[in-house]
mmCIF file of C-alpha atoms in Angstrom:
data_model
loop_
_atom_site.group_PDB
_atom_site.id
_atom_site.type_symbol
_atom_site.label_atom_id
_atom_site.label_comp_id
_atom_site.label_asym_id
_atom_site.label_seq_id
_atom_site.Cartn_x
_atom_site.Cartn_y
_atom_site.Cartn_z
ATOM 1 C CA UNK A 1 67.450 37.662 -7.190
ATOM 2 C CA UNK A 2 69.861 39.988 -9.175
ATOM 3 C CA UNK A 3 73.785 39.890 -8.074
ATOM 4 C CA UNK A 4 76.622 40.867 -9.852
ATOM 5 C CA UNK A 5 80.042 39.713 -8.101
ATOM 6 C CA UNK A 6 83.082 41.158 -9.049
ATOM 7 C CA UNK A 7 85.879 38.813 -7.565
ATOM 8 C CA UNK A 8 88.799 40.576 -7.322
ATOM 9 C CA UNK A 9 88.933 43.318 -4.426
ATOM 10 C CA UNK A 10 92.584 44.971 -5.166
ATOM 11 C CA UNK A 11 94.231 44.504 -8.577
ATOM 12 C CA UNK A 12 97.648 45.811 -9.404
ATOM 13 C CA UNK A 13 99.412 45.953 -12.649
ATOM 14 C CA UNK A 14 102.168 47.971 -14.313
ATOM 15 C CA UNK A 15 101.822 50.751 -16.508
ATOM 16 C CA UNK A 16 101.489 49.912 -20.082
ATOM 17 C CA UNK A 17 100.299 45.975 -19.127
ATOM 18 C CA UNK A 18 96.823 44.996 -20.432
ATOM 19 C CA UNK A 19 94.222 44.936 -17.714
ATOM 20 C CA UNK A 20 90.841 42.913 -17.200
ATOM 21 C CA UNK A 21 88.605 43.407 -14.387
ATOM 22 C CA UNK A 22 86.210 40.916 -14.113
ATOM 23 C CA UNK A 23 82.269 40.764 -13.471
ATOM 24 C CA UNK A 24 79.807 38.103 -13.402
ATOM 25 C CA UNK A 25 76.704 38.969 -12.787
ATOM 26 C CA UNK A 26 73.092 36.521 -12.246
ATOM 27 C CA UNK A 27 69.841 37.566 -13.580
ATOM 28 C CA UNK A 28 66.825 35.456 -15.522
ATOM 29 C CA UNK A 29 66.404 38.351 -17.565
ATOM 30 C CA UNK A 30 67.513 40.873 -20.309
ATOM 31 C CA UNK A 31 70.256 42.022 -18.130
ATOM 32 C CA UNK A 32 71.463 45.821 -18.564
ATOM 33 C CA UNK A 33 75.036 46.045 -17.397
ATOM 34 C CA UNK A 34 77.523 49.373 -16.559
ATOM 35 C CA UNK A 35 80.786 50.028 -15.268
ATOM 36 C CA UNK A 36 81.328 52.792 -12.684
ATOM 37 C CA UNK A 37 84.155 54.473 -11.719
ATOM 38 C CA UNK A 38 85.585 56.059 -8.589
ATOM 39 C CA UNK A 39 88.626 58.493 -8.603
ATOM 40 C CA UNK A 40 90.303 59.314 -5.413
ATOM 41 C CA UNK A 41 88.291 62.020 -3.706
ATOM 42 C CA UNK A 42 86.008 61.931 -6.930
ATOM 43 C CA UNK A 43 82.340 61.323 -6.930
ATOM 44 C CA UNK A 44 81.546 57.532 -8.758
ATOM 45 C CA UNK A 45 80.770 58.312 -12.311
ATOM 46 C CA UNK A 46 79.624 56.325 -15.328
ATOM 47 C CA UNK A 47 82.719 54.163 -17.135
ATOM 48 C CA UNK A 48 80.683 52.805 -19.994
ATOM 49 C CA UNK A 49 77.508 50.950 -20.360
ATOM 50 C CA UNK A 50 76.957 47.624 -22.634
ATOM 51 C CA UNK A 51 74.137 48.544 -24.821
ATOM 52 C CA UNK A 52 76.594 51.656 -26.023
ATOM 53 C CA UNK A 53 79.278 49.426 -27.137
ATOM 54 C CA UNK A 54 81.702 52.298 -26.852
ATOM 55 C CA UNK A 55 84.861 52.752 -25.387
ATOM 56 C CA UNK A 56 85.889 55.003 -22.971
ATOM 57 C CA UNK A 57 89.421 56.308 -22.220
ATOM 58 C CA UNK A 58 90.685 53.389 -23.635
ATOM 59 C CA UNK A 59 88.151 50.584 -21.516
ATOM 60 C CA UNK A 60 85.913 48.168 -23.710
ATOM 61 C CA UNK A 61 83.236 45.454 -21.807
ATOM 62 C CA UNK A 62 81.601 42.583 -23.927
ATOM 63 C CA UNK A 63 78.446 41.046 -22.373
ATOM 64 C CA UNK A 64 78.659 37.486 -22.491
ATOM 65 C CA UNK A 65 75.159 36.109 -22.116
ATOM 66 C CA UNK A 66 76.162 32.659 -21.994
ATOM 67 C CA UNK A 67 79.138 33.095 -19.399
ATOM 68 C CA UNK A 68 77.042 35.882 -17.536
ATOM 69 C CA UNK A 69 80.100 37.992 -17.663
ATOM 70 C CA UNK A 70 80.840 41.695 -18.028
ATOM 71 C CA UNK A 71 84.348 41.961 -17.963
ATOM 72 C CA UNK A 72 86.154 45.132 -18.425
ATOM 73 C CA UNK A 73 89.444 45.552 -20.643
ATOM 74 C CA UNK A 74 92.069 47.691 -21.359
ATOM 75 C CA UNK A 75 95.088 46.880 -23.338
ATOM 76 C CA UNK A 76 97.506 49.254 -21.862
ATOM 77 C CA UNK A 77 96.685 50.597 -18.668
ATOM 78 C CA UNK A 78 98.086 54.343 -17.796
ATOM 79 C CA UNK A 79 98.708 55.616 -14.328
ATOM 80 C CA UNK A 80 95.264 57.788 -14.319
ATOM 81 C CA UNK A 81 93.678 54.538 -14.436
ATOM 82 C CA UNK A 82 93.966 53.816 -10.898
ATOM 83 C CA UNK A 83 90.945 53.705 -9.156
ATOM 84 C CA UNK A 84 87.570 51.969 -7.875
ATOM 85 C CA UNK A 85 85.615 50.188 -10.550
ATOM 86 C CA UNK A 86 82.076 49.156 -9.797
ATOM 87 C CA UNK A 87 80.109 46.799 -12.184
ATOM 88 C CA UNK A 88 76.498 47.732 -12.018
ATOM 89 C CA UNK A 89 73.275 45.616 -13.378
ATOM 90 C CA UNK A 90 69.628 46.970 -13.558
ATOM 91 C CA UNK A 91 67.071 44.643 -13.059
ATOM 92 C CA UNK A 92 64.288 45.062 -14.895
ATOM 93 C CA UNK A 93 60.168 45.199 -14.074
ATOM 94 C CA UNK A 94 58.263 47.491 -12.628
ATOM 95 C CA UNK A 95 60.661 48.108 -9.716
ATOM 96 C CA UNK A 96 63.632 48.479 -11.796
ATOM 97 C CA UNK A 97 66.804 48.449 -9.489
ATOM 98 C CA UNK A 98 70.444 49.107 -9.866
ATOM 99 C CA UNK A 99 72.628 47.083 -8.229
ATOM 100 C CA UNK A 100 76.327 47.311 -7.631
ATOM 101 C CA UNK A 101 79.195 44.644 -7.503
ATOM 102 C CA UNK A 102 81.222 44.662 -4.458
ATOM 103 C CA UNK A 103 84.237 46.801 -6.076
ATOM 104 C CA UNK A 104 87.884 46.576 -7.433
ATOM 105 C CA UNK A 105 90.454 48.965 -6.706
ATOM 106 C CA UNK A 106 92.880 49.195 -9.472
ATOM 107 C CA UNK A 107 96.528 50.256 -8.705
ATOM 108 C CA UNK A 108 98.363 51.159 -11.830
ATOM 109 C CA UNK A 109 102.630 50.922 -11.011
ATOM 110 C CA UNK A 110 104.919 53.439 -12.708
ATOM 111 C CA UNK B 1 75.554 69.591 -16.060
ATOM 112 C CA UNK B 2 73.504 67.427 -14.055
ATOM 113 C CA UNK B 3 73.718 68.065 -9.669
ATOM 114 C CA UNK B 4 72.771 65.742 -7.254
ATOM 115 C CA UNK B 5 73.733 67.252 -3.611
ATOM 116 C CA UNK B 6 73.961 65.513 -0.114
ATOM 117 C CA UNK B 7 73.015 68.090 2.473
ATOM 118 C CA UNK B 8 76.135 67.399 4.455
ATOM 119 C CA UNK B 9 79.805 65.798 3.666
ATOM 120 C CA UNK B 10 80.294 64.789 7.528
ATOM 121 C CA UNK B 11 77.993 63.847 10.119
ATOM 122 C CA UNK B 12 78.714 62.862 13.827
ATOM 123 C CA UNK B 13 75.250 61.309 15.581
ATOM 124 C CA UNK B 14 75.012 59.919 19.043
ATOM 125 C CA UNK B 15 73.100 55.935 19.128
ATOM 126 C CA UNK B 16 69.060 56.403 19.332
ATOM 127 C CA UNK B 17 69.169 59.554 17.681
ATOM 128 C CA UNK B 18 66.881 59.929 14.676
ATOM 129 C CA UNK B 19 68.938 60.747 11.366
ATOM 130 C CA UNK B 20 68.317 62.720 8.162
ATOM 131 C CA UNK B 21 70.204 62.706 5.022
ATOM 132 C CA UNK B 22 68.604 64.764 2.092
ATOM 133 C CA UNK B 23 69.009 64.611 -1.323
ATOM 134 C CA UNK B 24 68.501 67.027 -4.059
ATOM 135 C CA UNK B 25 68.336 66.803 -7.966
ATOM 136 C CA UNK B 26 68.251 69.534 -10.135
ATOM 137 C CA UNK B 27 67.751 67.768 -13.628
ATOM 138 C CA UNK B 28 63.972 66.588 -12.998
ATOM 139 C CA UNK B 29 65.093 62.651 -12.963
ATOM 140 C CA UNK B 30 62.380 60.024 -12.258
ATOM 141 C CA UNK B 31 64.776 57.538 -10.312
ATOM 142 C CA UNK B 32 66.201 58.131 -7.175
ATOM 143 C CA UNK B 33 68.434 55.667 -5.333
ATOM 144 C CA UNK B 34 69.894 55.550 -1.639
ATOM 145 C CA UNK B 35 72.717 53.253 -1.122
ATOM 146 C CA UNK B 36 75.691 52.425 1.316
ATOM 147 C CA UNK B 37 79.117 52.607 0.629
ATOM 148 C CA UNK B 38 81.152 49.880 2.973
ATOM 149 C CA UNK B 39 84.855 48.624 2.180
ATOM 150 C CA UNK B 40 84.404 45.230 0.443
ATOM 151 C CA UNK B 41 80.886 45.302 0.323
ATOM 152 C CA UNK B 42 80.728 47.430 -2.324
ATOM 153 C CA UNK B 43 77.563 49.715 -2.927
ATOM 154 C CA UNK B 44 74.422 48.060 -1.374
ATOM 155 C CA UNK B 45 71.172 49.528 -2.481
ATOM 156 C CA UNK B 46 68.851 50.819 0.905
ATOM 157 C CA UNK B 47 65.938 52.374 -0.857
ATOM 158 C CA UNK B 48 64.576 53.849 -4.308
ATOM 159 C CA UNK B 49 62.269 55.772 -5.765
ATOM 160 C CA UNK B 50 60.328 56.430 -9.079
ATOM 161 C CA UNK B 51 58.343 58.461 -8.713
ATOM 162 C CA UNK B 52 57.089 60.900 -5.830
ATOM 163 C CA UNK B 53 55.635 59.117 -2.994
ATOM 164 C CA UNK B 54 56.531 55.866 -4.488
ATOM 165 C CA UNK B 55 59.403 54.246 -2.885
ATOM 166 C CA UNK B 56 60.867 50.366 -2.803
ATOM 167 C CA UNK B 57 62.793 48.328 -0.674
ATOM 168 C CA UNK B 58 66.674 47.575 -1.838
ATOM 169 C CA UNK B 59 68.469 45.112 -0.446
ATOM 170 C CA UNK B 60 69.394 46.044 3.194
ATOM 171 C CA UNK B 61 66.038 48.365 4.144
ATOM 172 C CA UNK B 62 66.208 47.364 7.706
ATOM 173 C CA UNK B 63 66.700 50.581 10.150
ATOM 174 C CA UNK B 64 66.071 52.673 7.346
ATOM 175 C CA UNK B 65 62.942 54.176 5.907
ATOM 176 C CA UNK B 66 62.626 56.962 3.142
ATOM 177 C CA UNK B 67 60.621 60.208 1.939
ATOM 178 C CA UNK B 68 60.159 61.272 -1.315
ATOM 179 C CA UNK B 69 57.474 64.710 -1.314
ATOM 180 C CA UNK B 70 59.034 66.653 -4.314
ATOM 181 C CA UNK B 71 60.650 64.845 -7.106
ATOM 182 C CA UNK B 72 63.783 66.646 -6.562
ATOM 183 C CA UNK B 73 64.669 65.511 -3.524
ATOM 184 C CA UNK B 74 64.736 62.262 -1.315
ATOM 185 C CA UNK B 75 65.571 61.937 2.288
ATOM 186 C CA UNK B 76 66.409 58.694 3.952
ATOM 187 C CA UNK B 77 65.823 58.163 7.750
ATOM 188 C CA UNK B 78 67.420 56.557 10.502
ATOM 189 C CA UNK B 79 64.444 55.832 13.004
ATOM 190 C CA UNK B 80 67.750 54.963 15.823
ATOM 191 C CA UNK B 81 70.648 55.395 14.787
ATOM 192 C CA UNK B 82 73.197 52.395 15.635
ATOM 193 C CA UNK B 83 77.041 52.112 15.605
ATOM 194 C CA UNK B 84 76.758 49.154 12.613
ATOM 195 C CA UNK B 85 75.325 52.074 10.398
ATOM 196 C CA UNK B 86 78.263 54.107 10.123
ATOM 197 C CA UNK B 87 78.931 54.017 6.947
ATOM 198 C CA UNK B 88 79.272 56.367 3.626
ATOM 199 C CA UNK B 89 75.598 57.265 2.718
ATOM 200 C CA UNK B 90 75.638 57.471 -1.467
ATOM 201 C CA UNK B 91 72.285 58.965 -3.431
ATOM 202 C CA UNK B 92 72.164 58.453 -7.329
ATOM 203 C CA UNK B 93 69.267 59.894 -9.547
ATOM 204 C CA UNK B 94 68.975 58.889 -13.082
ATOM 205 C CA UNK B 95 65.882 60.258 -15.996
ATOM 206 C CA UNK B 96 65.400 56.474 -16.262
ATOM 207 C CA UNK B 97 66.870 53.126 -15.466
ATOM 208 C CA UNK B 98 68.370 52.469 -18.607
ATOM 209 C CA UNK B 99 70.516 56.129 -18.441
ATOM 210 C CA UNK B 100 73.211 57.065 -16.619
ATOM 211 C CA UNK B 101 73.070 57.423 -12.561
ATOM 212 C CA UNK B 102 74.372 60.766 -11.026
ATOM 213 C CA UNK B 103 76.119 60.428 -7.584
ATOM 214 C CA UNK B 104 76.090 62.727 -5.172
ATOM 215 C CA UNK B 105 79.161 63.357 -3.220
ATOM 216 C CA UNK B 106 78.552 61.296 -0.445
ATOM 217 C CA UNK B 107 77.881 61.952 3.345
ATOM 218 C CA UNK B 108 80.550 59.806 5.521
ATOM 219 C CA UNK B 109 78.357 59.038 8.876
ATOM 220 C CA UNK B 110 79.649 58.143 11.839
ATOM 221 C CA UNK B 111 77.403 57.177 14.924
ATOM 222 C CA UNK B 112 78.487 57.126 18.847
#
């Protein structure tokens, strides 16, 4: 079965302090792996996904195949950063799911 | 810009009663997704779609069931309602399952 565990519920840092949000995730195949974001009163919106290999307002996330990890980074978090972070994983197949992590709320301290 | 819309933001509903929450998309998406929104449970995936009339079982189905006529929109069903499914109701829709998801806003449910 797919699962993707994100073990940290709350996670508080100071502004301009690097920041890592982790994700593990367990899946026997080609996993696909995201990172969602939720503002306060915001709808949950697309961070970045893996096969992109972007980075988005500052956020990078390296799959790690062998350590099943998705973790999400940022060198030098900012105030606006605060909110919910979801790591996502769809599961391949016909019936081709996408399933959520349990969350992280991210306080960012002036 | 791509609009997914929950028919209602709040919704009050007595136990028994039988529950609809609808679901529109206006960018002609194949995927459509019904999940529930709990505080450290994350987002837990009910039912989805992909394609009309097709529908699969997430992860927590029980109580539930779903409808998906048009490909714009998909309602999800609360045969009797119960207090443990007060909850924030979330639909996504994406083109495909490797693309981006769209939220909706959310309905926040509350049965009684």
């Amino acid at each position: 079965a797919q699962r993707v565990t994100q073990p940290e519920k709350l996670l508080s840092v100071f502004k301009g302090a690097p920041v890592e949000l982790k994700c593990n995730y367990s899946y026997s195949g080609s996993p696909e792996l995201f990172w969602y974001v939720q503002y306060s009163r915001q709808r949950l919106q697309l961070l970045l996904r893996h096969i992109s290999r972007e980075s988005i307002k500052g956020f990078t996330a390296d799959l790690n195949k062998g350590e099943t990890s998705f973790h999400l980074k940022k060198p030098f978090a900012q105030e606006e950063d605060s909110a919910m972070y979801y790591c996502a994983l769809k599961a391949g197949g016909g019936a081709q799911k996408l399933v959520f992590g349990q969350g992280t709320r991210l306080t960012i301290n002036p | 810009d791509v609009k997914v819309t929950q028919s209602s933001r709040y919704l009050v509903k007595r136990t028994g009663e039988k529950v609809f929450l609808e679901c529109v998309q206006d960018m002609d998406h194949e995927n459509m997704f019904w999940y529930r929104q709990d505080p450290g449970l994350g987002l837990r995936l009910i039912y989805f779609s992909y394609d009309v009339k097709m529908k699969e079982k997430g992860d927590i189905p029980e109580g539930y069931s779903v409808s998906r006529e048009k490909k714009e929109r998909f309602s999800l069903i609360l045969e009797s309602a119960s207090t443990n499914q007060t909850s924030m109701y979330l639909c996504a829709s994406s083109f495909s399952p490797n693309t981006e998801a769209f939220f909706g806003q959310g309905t926040r449910l509350t049965v009684v």
